[in-house]
Amino acid sequence: MSEAKIDEKKILLSGIQPSGNLHIGHLTGAIKNWVDLQDNYNCFFTIVDLHAITVKQEPTQLRKWTLDLAAMFIACGISPEKCTLFIQSHVTEHAQLAWILNCFTGMGECSRMTQFKDKSQQHSENINVGLFAYPVLMAADILLYQADLVPVGEDQKQHLELTRNLAQRFNFLYSDTFKVPEPYIPPVGARIMSLQEPTKKMSKSDENQKATIFLTDSDKEIINKIKRAVTDSGSEIKFSPEKPGISNLMTLLALATGKSFSQIEDEFKGVGYGEFKSEVATSVAKWINPIRTKFIEIRANDKHLKEILLNGADSARRQASKTLRKVFKKIGFVQL
Ligand code: TYM
């Protein structure tokens, strides 16, 4: 793509932590929307390994998950020809800008973050400074690229709000430096719930494996998990806050088939939960199957994958270093 063409487009950035296998919530809350938006934006997608080490990681596993995640981005439909795909630690500007932004962030701002509160509870033996400053690094990821749009699931909304505040604060103190980004939170699928406790978010670290549909699960595993999903009292197929289990399955069916909630309600009028779950199970398995197949194919050719990531890091670094130089100059660092 020519430079001029890239410049005409607005910038989009998003990222995922390589801290486990991806689940269907990552697809619906994030990657699916990246794929839908990739033609209209100049996109940067990053595998945020610096974020991942805010909780304890086993080095061999972290390396594997990082490459798995890159392969999964492509398997889900991200085109490396159209987008910049890179590993966060390959672009040192992220850590540099994060340090600077740390000096403009209040302790109170970070301690209010719900993800910090949740993770400090989950990892009470390791509440480290990195975990506390995690959202500031995320702000650096976004602001380095002058992103206009950041597609994320609902749980990242508060971090985006902090990012916007930091950008505005810096711009106010030092004149216009950062673009103030907008979040993009999809209307459907921004918060997929656990199949076993539908009032709780689906998570890769859930101890109950039946609660989470991984993108690497076989058809049979997907079908079994959905058939055993916890549902609600009553028998009606209806999208409602009183029916979190059924609403969650309706969301998955809507995303797998492109049907609206009212179409699904009409179609399943008078039909029991069992038959409905079977339909959701086969539709979701059919949706994930080609992603898994493609993932295995891409992962079999690590050399090509690493080339994509190497090129991605070069191109990300070009953009990031421009912003960082501007920041250094504004805050008074000597540039020789
Ligand atoms: P992470 O790695 O926890 O999740 C990646 C993306 O998936 C979304 N997501 C979900 N969406 C719907 N339902 C769910 N159950 C679900 N679980 C996860 C998340 O909202 C997210 O969009 N801090 C980020 C990573 C990050 C980032 C960034 C994102 C670092 N720097 C810059 C955007 C821009 C995180 O922990 O996401």
Short mmCIF file of C-alpha atoms and ligand atoms in Angstrom, two decimals:
data_model
loop_
_atom_site.label_atom_id
_atom_site.label_comp_id
_atom_site.label_asym_id
_atom_site.label_seq_id
_atom_site.Cartn_x
_atom_site.Cartn_y
_atom_site.Cartn_z
CA MET A 1 0.00 0.00 0.00
CA SER A 2 1.38 3.45 -0.86
CA GLU A 3 2.31 5.89 1.95
CA ALA A 4 -0.22 8.42 0.64
CA LYS A 5 -3.03 5.87 0.81
CA ILE A 6 -2.07 4.93 4.41
CA ASP A 7 -2.04 8.57 5.45
CA GLU A 8 -5.60 9.10 4.25
CA LYS A 9 -6.91 6.46 6.60
CA LYS A 10 -7.63 6.89 10.30
CA ILE A 11 -5.57 4.82 12.70
CA LEU A 12 -6.81 1.85 14.68
CA LEU A 13 -4.87 0.03 17.39
CA SER A 14 -5.69 -2.89 19.64
CA GLY A 15 -3.95 -5.65 21.53
CA ILE A 16 -4.34 -8.93 23.39
CA GLN A 17 -2.23 -10.49 26.13
CA PRO A 18 -0.43 -13.76 25.33
CA SER A 19 -1.32 -15.17 28.72
CA GLY A 20 -3.33 -18.23 27.67
CA ASN A 21 -5.32 -19.73 24.83
CA LEU A 22 -7.78 -17.41 23.17
CA HIS A 23 -11.47 -17.94 23.86
CA ILE A 24 -14.61 -17.02 21.97
CA GLY A 25 -14.98 -13.74 23.95
CA HIS A 26 -11.66 -12.51 22.52
CA LEU A 27 -13.08 -13.19 19.08
CA THR A 28 -16.44 -11.47 19.61
CA GLY A 29 -15.23 -8.60 21.82
CA ALA A 30 -12.09 -7.83 19.84
CA ILE A 31 -10.73 -9.76 16.83
CA LYS A 32 -13.99 -10.11 14.86
CA ASN A 33 -14.36 -6.33 14.94
CA TRP A 34 -10.73 -5.82 13.93
CA VAL A 35 -11.38 -7.99 10.89
CA ASP A 36 -14.52 -6.01 10.03
CA LEU A 37 -12.68 -2.68 10.37
CA GLN A 38 -9.32 -3.58 8.80
CA ASP A 39 -10.17 -2.32 5.30
CA ASN A 40 -11.18 1.12 6.48
CA TYR A 41 -8.38 1.91 8.92
CA ASN A 42 -4.62 1.85 9.07
CA CYS A 43 -4.45 -0.93 11.67
CA PHE A 44 -1.88 -1.87 14.31
CA PHE A 45 -2.46 -5.11 16.22
CA THR A 46 -0.11 -6.01 19.01
CA ILE A 47 0.58 -9.00 21.21
CA VAL A 48 1.16 -7.38 24.56
CA ASP A 49 3.80 -9.54 26.21
CA LEU A 50 4.92 -6.67 28.51
CA HIS A 51 1.39 -6.65 29.90
CA ALA A 52 1.36 -10.45 30.26
CA ILE A 53 4.28 -10.48 32.72
CA THR A 54 2.32 -8.43 35.26
CA VAL A 55 1.27 -11.88 36.43
CA LYS A 56 3.71 -14.77 36.74
CA GLN A 57 4.50 -16.45 33.40
CA GLU A 58 6.52 -19.53 32.61
CA PRO A 59 9.05 -18.45 29.87
CA THR A 60 8.56 -21.42 27.49
CA GLN A 61 4.81 -21.11 27.76
CA LEU A 62 4.90 -17.34 27.22
CA ARG A 63 6.95 -17.78 24.02
CA LYS A 64 4.50 -20.39 22.75
CA TRP A 65 1.41 -18.34 23.59
CA THR A 66 2.91 -15.28 21.89
CA LEU A 67 3.37 -17.09 18.59
CA ASP A 68 0.03 -18.89 18.99
CA LEU A 69 -1.66 -15.54 19.36
CA ALA A 70 -0.01 -14.12 16.23
CA ALA A 71 -1.14 -17.20 14.28
CA MET A 72 -4.64 -16.91 15.72
CA PHE A 73 -4.94 -13.25 14.61
CA ILE A 74 -4.28 -14.37 11.05
CA ALA A 75 -6.48 -17.49 11.35
CA CYS A 76 -9.38 -15.27 12.44
CA GLY A 77 -9.00 -13.17 9.30
CA ILE A 78 -6.50 -10.40 10.06
CA SER A 79 -4.50 -9.77 6.92
CA PRO A 80 -0.77 -9.13 7.49
CA GLU A 81 -0.71 -7.43 4.08
CA LYS A 82 -3.21 -4.81 5.20
CA CYS A 83 -2.30 -4.49 8.90
CA THR A 84 0.77 -4.13 11.08
CA LEU A 85 1.09 -7.14 13.39
CA PHE A 86 3.78 -6.97 16.05
CA ILE A 87 4.98 -8.07 19.47
CA GLN A 88 4.91 -5.23 22.01
CA SER A 89 8.37 -5.94 23.52
CA HIS A 90 9.94 -5.60 20.04
CA VAL A 91 9.12 -1.91 20.04
CA THR A 92 10.93 -0.45 23.03
CA GLU A 93 9.12 2.86 22.67
CA HIS A 94 6.13 1.32 24.53
CA ALA A 95 8.07 0.96 27.77
CA GLN A 96 9.69 4.36 27.32
CA LEU A 97 6.44 6.24 26.83
CA ALA A 98 4.81 4.26 29.64
CA TRP A 99 7.51 5.51 32.03
CA ILE A 100 6.90 9.10 31.02
CA LEU A 101 3.11 8.74 31.34
CA ASN A 102 3.60 7.15 34.79
CA CYS A 103 4.95 10.50 35.87
CA PHE A 104 1.66 12.13 34.85
CA THR A 105 -0.67 9.58 36.44
CA GLY A 106 -2.01 9.79 39.98
CA MET A 107 -1.74 6.78 42.31
CA GLY A 108 -5.47 7.22 42.93
CA GLU A 109 -6.25 6.90 39.22
CA CYS A 110 -4.57 3.50 39.02
CA SER A 111 -5.97 2.20 42.28
CA ARG A 112 -9.53 2.87 41.07
CA MET A 113 -9.17 0.48 38.10
CA THR A 114 -11.49 -2.50 38.51
CA GLN A 115 -9.14 -4.83 36.59
CA PHE A 116 -6.38 -3.99 39.09
CA LYS A 117 -8.71 -4.71 42.00
CA ASP A 118 -9.83 -8.03 40.45
CA LYS A 119 -6.33 -9.15 39.55
CA SER A 120 -4.90 -8.18 42.95
CA GLN A 121 -7.50 -10.49 44.46
CA GLN A 122 -6.75 -13.31 42.02
CA HIS A 123 -2.97 -12.95 42.46
CA SER A 124 -2.78 -11.77 46.05
CA GLU A 125 0.69 -13.33 46.43
CA ASN A 126 2.09 -11.11 43.65
CA ILE A 127 0.63 -7.60 43.64
CA ASN A 128 3.50 -5.92 41.82
CA VAL A 129 4.10 -2.36 40.61
CA GLY A 130 3.67 -3.49 36.98
CA LEU A 131 0.16 -4.75 37.71
CA PHE A 132 -0.65 -1.40 39.29
CA ALA A 133 0.75 0.62 36.35
CA TYR A 134 -0.69 -1.76 33.72
CA PRO A 135 -3.28 0.75 32.37
CA VAL A 136 -0.58 3.38 31.86
CA LEU A 137 1.34 0.99 29.61
CA MET A 138 -1.89 0.39 27.72
CA ALA A 139 -2.28 4.16 27.30
CA ALA A 140 1.26 4.29 25.90
CA ASP A 141 0.41 1.50 23.41
CA ILE A 142 -2.47 3.53 22.07
CA LEU A 143 -1.04 7.06 22.18
CA LEU A 144 2.27 6.13 20.49
CA TYR A 145 0.38 5.38 17.27
CA GLN A 146 -1.93 8.41 17.45
CA ALA A 147 -4.83 5.95 17.28
CA ASP A 148 -8.28 7.29 16.44
CA LEU A 149 -10.12 4.10 17.32
CA VAL A 150 -9.53 1.28 19.81
CA PRO A 151 -11.82 -1.74 19.43
CA VAL A 152 -12.08 -3.63 22.73
CA GLY A 153 -14.52 -5.59 24.86
CA GLU A 154 -16.49 -3.93 27.63
CA ASP A 155 -13.97 -4.76 30.38
CA GLN A 156 -11.41 -2.37 28.83
CA LYS A 157 -13.68 0.70 28.86
CA GLN A 158 -12.21 2.11 32.07
CA HIS A 159 -8.64 1.78 30.71
CA LEU A 160 -9.68 3.69 27.59
CA GLU A 161 -11.13 6.44 29.75
CA LEU A 162 -7.78 6.75 31.57
CA THR A 163 -5.97 6.83 28.20
CA ARG A 164 -8.17 9.70 27.06
CA ASN A 165 -7.58 11.58 30.32
CA LEU A 166 -3.80 11.17 30.05
CA ALA A 167 -3.79 12.35 26.43
CA GLN A 168 -5.86 15.41 27.30
CA ARG A 169 -3.71 16.17 30.36
CA PHE A 170 -0.47 15.99 28.39
CA ASN A 171 -1.91 18.03 25.52
CA PHE A 172 -3.06 20.69 27.98
CA LEU A 173 0.35 20.90 29.67
CA TYR A 174 2.56 20.75 26.57
CA SER A 175 0.30 21.67 23.61
CA ASP A 176 -1.23 19.23 21.15
CA THR A 177 0.81 16.02 21.14
CA PHE A 178 -1.53 13.03 21.26
CA LYS A 179 -4.71 12.16 19.40
CA VAL A 180 -7.50 11.53 21.93
CA PRO A 181 -8.74 8.03 20.97
CA GLU A 182 -12.32 6.74 20.86
CA PRO A 183 -13.19 3.27 22.10
CA TYR A 184 -15.15 0.95 19.82
CA ILE A 185 -17.21 -1.45 21.89
CA PRO A 186 -19.36 -3.73 19.71
CA PRO A 187 -23.13 -3.68 20.26
CA VAL A 188 -23.24 -7.51 20.46
CA GLY A 189 -20.53 -9.73 21.98
CA ALA A 190 -18.66 -7.11 24.06
CA ARG A 191 -19.04 -9.30 27.15
CA ILE A 192 -19.38 -13.04 26.68
CA MET A 193 -20.22 -14.77 29.93
CA SER A 194 -19.00 -18.02 31.47
CA LEU A 195 -20.98 -21.06 30.31
CA GLN A 196 -21.05 -22.37 33.87
CA GLU A 197 -21.73 -19.11 35.75
CA PRO A 198 -23.44 -16.79 33.27
CA THR A 199 -23.26 -13.78 35.58
CA LYS A 200 -19.46 -13.92 35.40
CA LYS A 201 -17.31 -12.92 32.39
CA MET A 202 -15.86 -15.77 30.30
CA SER A 203 -12.16 -15.93 31.11
CA LYS A 204 -9.14 -17.90 29.92
CA SER A 205 -8.05 -18.47 33.51
CA ASP A 206 -11.33 -20.04 34.69
CA GLU A 207 -10.52 -23.18 36.66
CA ASN A 208 -13.59 -24.90 35.26
CA GLN A 209 -12.62 -25.77 31.66
CA LYS A 210 -16.30 -26.32 30.78
CA ALA A 211 -16.95 -22.60 31.34
CA THR A 212 -14.85 -21.39 28.40
CA ILE A 213 -14.92 -22.11 24.66
CA PHE A 214 -11.34 -21.93 23.41
CA LEU A 215 -10.70 -21.22 19.74
CA THR A 216 -8.53 -24.35 19.71
CA ASP A 217 -11.33 -26.60 21.03
CA SER A 218 -12.48 -29.42 18.74
CA ASP A 219 -16.05 -29.46 17.35
CA LYS A 220 -16.90 -32.15 19.86
CA GLU A 221 -15.54 -30.15 22.80
CA ILE A 222 -17.45 -27.04 21.71
CA ILE A 223 -20.68 -28.98 21.27
CA ASN A 224 -20.34 -30.69 24.67
CA LYS A 225 -19.55 -27.44 26.47
CA ILE A 226 -22.56 -25.65 24.99
CA LYS A 227 -24.90 -28.56 25.59
CA ARG A 228 -23.84 -28.56 29.26
CA ALA A 229 -24.05 -24.77 29.62
CA VAL A 230 -25.96 -23.59 32.68
CA THR A 231 -29.31 -22.09 31.70
CA ASP A 232 -32.01 -20.24 33.60
CA SER A 233 -35.33 -21.15 35.14
CA GLY A 234 -38.37 -21.15 32.84
CA SER A 235 -38.42 -22.48 29.30
CA GLU A 236 -38.68 -19.46 27.01
CA ILE A 237 -35.92 -18.45 24.58
CA LYS A 238 -35.81 -14.73 25.32
CA PHE A 239 -33.05 -12.09 25.50
CA SER A 240 -33.42 -10.57 28.96
CA PRO A 241 -31.32 -9.61 32.02
CA GLU A 242 -33.37 -12.15 33.98
CA LYS A 243 -32.09 -14.86 31.65
CA PRO A 244 -28.30 -14.44 31.62
CA GLY A 245 -27.60 -18.03 30.51
CA ILE A 246 -30.02 -18.03 27.58
CA SER A 247 -29.06 -14.45 26.62
CA ASN A 248 -25.40 -15.47 26.49
CA LEU A 249 -26.20 -18.42 24.21
CA MET A 250 -28.42 -16.19 22.06
CA THR A 251 -25.48 -13.79 21.70
CA LEU A 252 -23.24 -16.62 20.50
CA LEU A 253 -25.90 -17.82 18.06
CA ALA A 254 -26.47 -14.28 16.75
CA LEU A 255 -22.74 -13.85 16.12
CA ALA A 256 -22.30 -17.30 14.60
CA THR A 257 -25.23 -16.93 12.17
CA GLY A 258 -25.74 -13.17 11.69
CA LYS A 259 -29.35 -13.45 12.98
CA SER A 260 -30.88 -10.75 15.19
CA PHE A 261 -32.19 -11.47 18.70
CA SER A 262 -35.80 -11.03 17.58
CA GLN A 263 -35.28 -13.44 14.67
CA ILE A 264 -33.88 -16.00 17.12
CA GLU A 265 -36.77 -15.46 19.55
CA ASP A 266 -39.30 -15.98 16.73
CA GLU A 267 -37.51 -19.02 15.38
CA PHE A 268 -37.35 -20.74 18.79
CA LYS A 269 -40.85 -19.89 20.05
CA GLY A 270 -42.22 -22.93 21.87
CA VAL A 271 -38.94 -24.82 21.46
CA GLY A 272 -37.28 -26.28 24.58
CA TYR A 273 -33.85 -25.38 25.95
CA GLY A 274 -32.37 -28.72 24.82
CA GLU A 275 -33.15 -28.21 21.13
CA PHE A 276 -32.07 -24.57 21.30
CA LYS A 277 -28.72 -25.50 22.86
CA SER A 278 -28.13 -28.14 20.16
CA GLU A 279 -28.65 -25.50 17.49
CA VAL A 280 -26.29 -23.04 19.23
CA ALA A 281 -23.71 -25.81 19.70
CA THR A 282 -23.61 -26.86 16.03
CA SER A 283 -23.65 -23.25 14.75
CA VAL A 284 -20.76 -22.20 17.02
CA ALA A 285 -18.74 -25.34 16.17
CA LYS A 286 -19.26 -24.60 12.45
CA TRP A 287 -18.06 -21.01 12.97
CA ILE A 288 -14.90 -21.95 14.92
CA ASN A 289 -13.91 -25.01 12.85
CA PRO A 290 -12.25 -23.15 9.93
CA ILE A 291 -10.43 -20.82 12.36
CA ARG A 292 -8.90 -23.81 14.15
CA THR A 293 -7.92 -25.48 10.86
CA LYS A 294 -6.26 -22.29 9.59
CA PHE A 295 -4.51 -21.79 12.94
CA ILE A 296 -2.88 -25.24 12.75
CA GLU A 297 -1.77 -24.54 9.17
CA ILE A 298 -0.19 -21.17 10.05
CA ARG A 299 1.45 -22.46 13.20
CA ALA A 300 3.15 -25.19 11.13
CA ASN A 301 5.16 -22.51 9.32
CA ASP A 302 6.86 -20.53 12.08
CA LYS A 303 9.41 -19.04 9.71
CA HIS A 304 6.75 -17.14 7.78
CA LEU A 305 5.01 -16.09 10.98
CA LYS A 306 8.24 -14.70 12.42
CA GLU A 307 8.90 -12.77 9.20
CA ILE A 308 5.49 -11.14 9.50
CA LEU A 309 6.26 -10.16 13.11
CA LEU A 310 9.70 -8.85 12.24
CA ASN A 311 8.33 -6.65 9.45
CA GLY A 312 5.48 -5.59 11.70
CA ALA A 313 7.87 -4.46 14.44
CA ASP A 314 9.89 -2.40 11.92
CA SER A 315 6.85 -0.63 10.67
CA ALA A 316 5.40 -0.10 14.18
CA ARG A 317 8.74 1.29 15.39
CA ARG A 318 8.74 3.90 12.60
CA GLN A 319 5.40 5.25 13.77
CA ALA A 320 6.12 4.94 17.50
CA SER A 321 9.50 6.65 17.38
CA LYS A 322 8.00 9.70 15.68
CA THR A 323 5.60 10.23 18.59
CA LEU A 324 8.24 9.49 21.22
CA ARG A 325 10.67 12.03 19.73
CA LYS A 326 7.93 14.64 19.86
CA VAL A 327 7.26 13.81 23.53
CA PHE A 328 10.97 13.92 24.47
CA LYS A 329 11.26 17.36 22.92
CA LYS A 330 8.17 18.73 24.63
CA ILE A 331 9.13 17.59 28.11
CA GLY A 332 12.66 18.97 27.84
CA PHE A 333 14.90 15.97 27.15
CA VAL A 334 18.06 17.00 25.31
CA GLN A 335 18.16 15.68 21.75
CA LEU A 336 21.60 15.72 20.14
P1 TYM B 1 -7.19 -9.08 27.17
O1 TYM B 1 -5.96 -9.72 26.66
O2 TYM B 1 -7.68 -9.45 28.54
O3 TYM B 1 -8.40 -9.32 26.18
C1 TYM B 1 -8.28 -9.01 24.81
C2 TYM B 1 -9.56 -8.43 24.25
O4 TYM B 1 -10.65 -9.36 24.42
C3 TYM B 1 -11.72 -8.73 25.10
N1 TYM B 1 -12.37 -9.74 25.97
C4 TYM B 1 -13.68 -10.04 25.91
N2 TYM B 1 -14.67 -9.59 25.12
C5 TYM B 1 -15.90 -10.12 25.29
N3 TYM B 1 -16.19 -11.07 26.24
C6 TYM B 1 -15.22 -11.55 27.05
N4 TYM B 1 -15.51 -12.48 27.95
C7 TYM B 1 -13.89 -11.04 26.91
N5 TYM B 1 -12.71 -11.29 27.52
C8 TYM B 1 -11.78 -10.49 26.93
C9 TYM B 1 -11.06 -7.62 25.91
O5 TYM B 1 -11.99 -6.61 26.24
C10 TYM B 1 -9.99 -7.14 24.98
O6 TYM B 1 -10.49 -6.23 24.03
N6 TYM B 1 -5.53 -4.58 28.49
C11 TYM B 1 -5.93 -5.40 27.37
C12 TYM B 1 -4.85 -5.59 26.33
C13 TYM B 1 -4.24 -4.33 25.81
C14 TYM B 1 -4.83 -3.44 24.88
C15 TYM B 1 -3.85 -2.42 24.64
C16 TYM B 1 -6.06 -3.40 24.23
C17 TYM B 1 -2.99 -3.86 26.11
N7 TYM B 1 -2.76 -2.71 25.40
C18 TYM B 1 -4.10 -1.35 23.78
C19 TYM B 1 -6.30 -2.32 23.36
C20 TYM B 1 -5.34 -1.32 23.15
C21 TYM B 1 -6.32 -6.75 27.90
O7 TYM B 1 -5.94 -7.16 28.97
O8 TYM B 1 -7.07 -7.49 27.05
#
